[in-house]
Amino acid sequence: MKIILTALIMVSIITITFLLTMMISKKSMMSREKNSPFECGFSCMSSARKPFSSHFFMIGMLFLIFDIEISIMLPMTSTSLVNMQEWMMSSITTMMILICGLINEWKTGMLEWSK
């Protein structure tokens, strides 16, 4: 019974708080200008559904992969709990796999912006 009473009190407090914020807020009625996306002060002239560059996506993915690997490997050097030889072997193996993937993308021409 105490659990139900506590839950009822919590729900009523949340509901009262929600209703109070709705009444107090300075938000006015929505207009066409307020519903449109803000793009540096310019009106949106074209569709937002334009195709994006796959090369830009691939460069972004490469950056993300290297960034995650570096952020995982670098903090491990400062801890004394890690066996340095095992860490070096796993880091070198990981970096070699990433470098081989990078060389493969370079050879296939995925890193070139214009074709």
PDB file of C-alpha atoms in Angstrom:
ATOM      1  CA  MET A   1       0.000   0.000   0.000  1.00  0.00           C
ATOM      2  CA  LYS A   2       2.908   2.338   0.764  1.00  0.00           C
ATOM      3  CA  ILE A   3       4.367   1.774  -2.696  1.00  0.00           C
ATOM      4  CA  ILE A   4       1.101   2.657  -4.412  1.00  0.00           C
ATOM      5  CA  LEU A   5       0.690   5.764  -2.251  1.00  0.00           C
ATOM      6  CA  THR A   6       4.277   6.853  -2.962  1.00  0.00           C
ATOM      7  CA  ALA A   7       3.835   6.306  -6.699  1.00  0.00           C
ATOM      8  CA  LEU A   8       0.560   8.264  -6.646  1.00  0.00           C
ATOM      9  CA  ILE A   9       2.220  11.165  -4.836  1.00  0.00           C
ATOM     10  CA  MET A  10       5.150  11.172  -7.294  1.00  0.00           C
ATOM     11  CA  VAL A  11       2.859  11.150 -10.323  1.00  0.00           C
ATOM     12  CA  SER A  12       0.734  13.966  -8.891  1.00  0.00           C
ATOM     13  CA  ILE A  13       3.838  16.098  -8.131  1.00  0.00           C
ATOM     14  CA  ILE A  14       5.145  15.545 -11.669  1.00  0.00           C
ATOM     15  CA  THR A  15       1.745  16.389 -13.172  1.00  0.00           C
ATOM     16  CA  ILE A  16       1.385  19.559 -11.092  1.00  0.00           C
ATOM     17  CA  THR A  17       4.916  20.653 -12.015  1.00  0.00           C
ATOM     18  CA  PHE A  18       4.237  20.004 -15.695  1.00  0.00           C
ATOM     19  CA  LEU A  19       0.994  21.969 -15.653  1.00  0.00           C
ATOM     20  CA  LEU A  20       2.606  24.879 -13.806  1.00  0.00           C
ATOM     21  CA  THR A  21       5.423  25.123 -16.325  1.00  0.00           C
ATOM     22  CA  MET A  22       2.916  25.040 -19.179  1.00  0.00           C
ATOM     23  CA  MET A  23       0.981  27.945 -17.654  1.00  0.00           C
ATOM     24  CA  ILE A  24       4.050  30.021 -16.704  1.00  0.00           C
ATOM     25  CA  SER A  25       6.051  29.562 -19.901  1.00  0.00           C
ATOM     26  CA  LYS A  26       6.401  32.510 -22.269  1.00  0.00           C
ATOM     27  CA  LYS A  27       6.008  30.347 -25.328  1.00  0.00           C
ATOM     28  CA  SER A  28       3.498  31.855 -27.717  1.00  0.00           C
ATOM     29  CA  MET A  29       1.595  30.271 -30.544  1.00  0.00           C
ATOM     30  CA  MET A  30       3.759  28.692 -33.210  1.00  0.00           C
ATOM     31  CA  SER A  31       4.061  30.489 -36.512  1.00  0.00           C
ATOM     32  CA  ARG A  32       5.573  29.577 -39.862  1.00  0.00           C
ATOM     33  CA  GLU A  33       8.815  31.377 -38.990  1.00  0.00           C
ATOM     34  CA  LYS A  34       9.163  29.628 -35.645  1.00  0.00           C
ATOM     35  CA  ASN A  35       8.577  26.208 -37.167  1.00  0.00           C
ATOM     36  CA  SER A  36      11.167  26.687 -39.928  1.00  0.00           C
ATOM     37  CA  PRO A  37      14.759  25.551 -39.259  1.00  0.00           C
ATOM     38  CA  PHE A  38      17.294  28.230 -38.360  1.00  0.00           C
ATOM     39  CA  GLU A  39      20.237  28.291 -40.770  1.00  0.00           C
ATOM     40  CA  CYS A  40      22.486  31.229 -39.921  1.00  0.00           C
ATOM     41  CA  GLY A  41      19.688  33.740 -40.414  1.00  0.00           C
ATOM     42  CA  PHE A  42      18.894  32.699 -43.996  1.00  0.00           C
ATOM     43  CA  SER A  43      15.607  31.254 -45.110  1.00  0.00           C
ATOM     44  CA  CYS A  44      15.649  27.668 -46.244  1.00  0.00           C
ATOM     45  CA  MET A  45      15.565  27.868 -50.049  1.00  0.00           C
ATOM     46  CA  SER A  46      15.969  24.240 -50.987  1.00  0.00           C
ATOM     47  CA  SER A  47      14.953  20.816 -49.803  1.00  0.00           C
ATOM     48  CA  ALA A  48      16.672  19.263 -46.815  1.00  0.00           C
ATOM     49  CA  ARG A  49      16.604  15.864 -48.531  1.00  0.00           C
ATOM     50  CA  LYS A  50      19.635  16.380 -50.747  1.00  0.00           C
ATOM     51  CA  PRO A  51      22.000  13.439 -51.198  1.00  0.00           C
ATOM     52  CA  PHE A  52      25.297  13.753 -49.365  1.00  0.00           C
ATOM     53  CA  SER A  53      28.765  12.934 -50.600  1.00  0.00           C
ATOM     54  CA  SER A  54      29.805   9.342 -49.967  1.00  0.00           C
ATOM     55  CA  HIS A  55      33.448  10.456 -49.939  1.00  0.00           C
ATOM     56  CA  PHE A  56      32.734  12.847 -47.084  1.00  0.00           C
ATOM     57  CA  PHE A  57      30.977  10.012 -45.244  1.00  0.00           C
ATOM     58  CA  MET A  58      33.963   7.686 -45.731  1.00  0.00           C
ATOM     59  CA  ILE A  59      36.431  10.320 -44.493  1.00  0.00           C
ATOM     60  CA  GLY A  60      34.214  10.874 -41.467  1.00  0.00           C
ATOM     61  CA  MET A  61      34.103   7.147 -40.752  1.00  0.00           C
ATOM     62  CA  LEU A  62      37.889   6.889 -41.037  1.00  0.00           C
ATOM     63  CA  PHE A  63      38.299   9.756 -38.598  1.00  0.00           C
ATOM     64  CA  LEU A  64      35.828   8.160 -36.207  1.00  0.00           C
ATOM     65  CA  ILE A  65      37.581   4.782 -36.303  1.00  0.00           C
ATOM     66  CA  PHE A  66      41.039   6.264 -35.725  1.00  0.00           C
ATOM     67  CA  ASP A  67      39.733   8.619 -33.056  1.00  0.00           C
ATOM     68  CA  ILE A  68      38.103   5.802 -31.096  1.00  0.00           C
ATOM     69  CA  GLU A  69      41.189   3.596 -31.345  1.00  0.00           C
ATOM     70  CA  ILE A  70      43.497   6.373 -30.147  1.00  0.00           C
ATOM     71  CA  SER A  71      41.176   7.310 -27.291  1.00  0.00           C
ATOM     72  CA  ILE A  72      41.121   3.686 -26.169  1.00  0.00           C
ATOM     73  CA  MET A  73      44.872   3.083 -26.430  1.00  0.00           C
ATOM     74  CA  LEU A  74      46.327   6.290 -24.985  1.00  0.00           C
ATOM     75  CA  PRO A  75      44.853   6.130 -21.452  1.00  0.00           C
ATOM     76  CA  MET A  76      46.199   2.610 -21.042  1.00  0.00           C
ATOM     77  CA  THR A  77      49.782   3.885 -21.015  1.00  0.00           C
ATOM     78  CA  SER A  78      49.289   5.825 -17.788  1.00  0.00           C
ATOM     79  CA  THR A  79      47.947   2.932 -15.713  1.00  0.00           C
ATOM     80  CA  SER A  80      50.322   0.704 -13.826  1.00  0.00           C
ATOM     81  CA  LEU A  81      47.924  -2.256 -13.954  1.00  0.00           C
ATOM     82  CA  VAL A  82      48.583  -2.992 -17.612  1.00  0.00           C
ATOM     83  CA  ASN A  83      51.392  -5.288 -18.681  1.00  0.00           C
ATOM     84  CA  MET A  84      53.364  -3.054 -21.067  1.00  0.00           C
ATOM     85  CA  GLN A  85      54.443  -5.866 -23.397  1.00  0.00           C
ATOM     86  CA  GLU A  86      50.870  -7.116 -23.876  1.00  0.00           C
ATOM     87  CA  TRP A  87      49.653  -3.561 -24.409  1.00  0.00           C
ATOM     88  CA  MET A  88      52.334  -2.891 -27.035  1.00  0.00           C
ATOM     89  CA  MET A  89      51.511  -6.086 -28.917  1.00  0.00           C
ATOM     90  CA  SER A  90      47.770  -5.392 -28.937  1.00  0.00           C
ATOM     91  CA  SER A  91      48.342  -1.752 -29.916  1.00  0.00           C
ATOM     92  CA  ILE A  92      50.702  -2.657 -32.746  1.00  0.00           C
ATOM     93  CA  THR A  93      48.292  -5.331 -34.004  1.00  0.00           C
ATOM     94  CA  THR A  94      45.369  -2.914 -33.914  1.00  0.00           C
ATOM     95  CA  MET A  95      47.325  -0.162 -35.640  1.00  0.00           C
ATOM     96  CA  MET A  96      48.573  -2.563 -38.335  1.00  0.00           C
ATOM     97  CA  ILE A  97      44.987  -3.641 -39.089  1.00  0.00           C
ATOM     98  CA  LEU A  98      43.906   0.007 -39.303  1.00  0.00           C
ATOM     99  CA  ILE A  99      46.878   0.964 -41.484  1.00  0.00           C
ATOM    100  CA  CYS A 100      46.189  -1.950 -43.845  1.00  0.00           C
ATOM    101  CA  GLY A 101      42.567  -0.776 -44.152  1.00  0.00           C
ATOM    102  CA  LEU A 102      43.736   2.777 -44.803  1.00  0.00           C
ATOM    103  CA  ILE A 103      46.184   1.647 -47.484  1.00  0.00           C
ATOM    104  CA  ASN A 104      43.425  -0.421 -49.108  1.00  0.00           C
ATOM    105  CA  GLU A 105      41.096   2.596 -49.218  1.00  0.00           C
ATOM    106  CA  TRP A 106      43.908   4.736 -50.580  1.00  0.00           C
ATOM    107  CA  LYS A 107      44.649   2.213 -53.357  1.00  0.00           C
ATOM    108  CA  THR A 108      40.968   1.912 -54.346  1.00  0.00           C
ATOM    109  CA  GLY A 109      40.658   5.695 -54.568  1.00  0.00           C
ATOM    110  CA  MET A 110      38.128   6.237 -51.800  1.00  0.00           C
ATOM    111  CA  LEU A 111      40.176   9.084 -50.332  1.00  0.00           C
ATOM    112  CA  GLU A 112      40.164  11.181 -53.530  1.00  0.00           C
ATOM    113  CA  TRP A 113      37.661  14.033 -53.538  1.00  0.00           C
ATOM    114  CA  SER A 114      37.356  14.460 -57.278  1.00  0.00           C
ATOM    115  CA  LYS A 115      37.153  11.717 -59.875  1.00  0.00           C
TER     116      LYS A 115
END
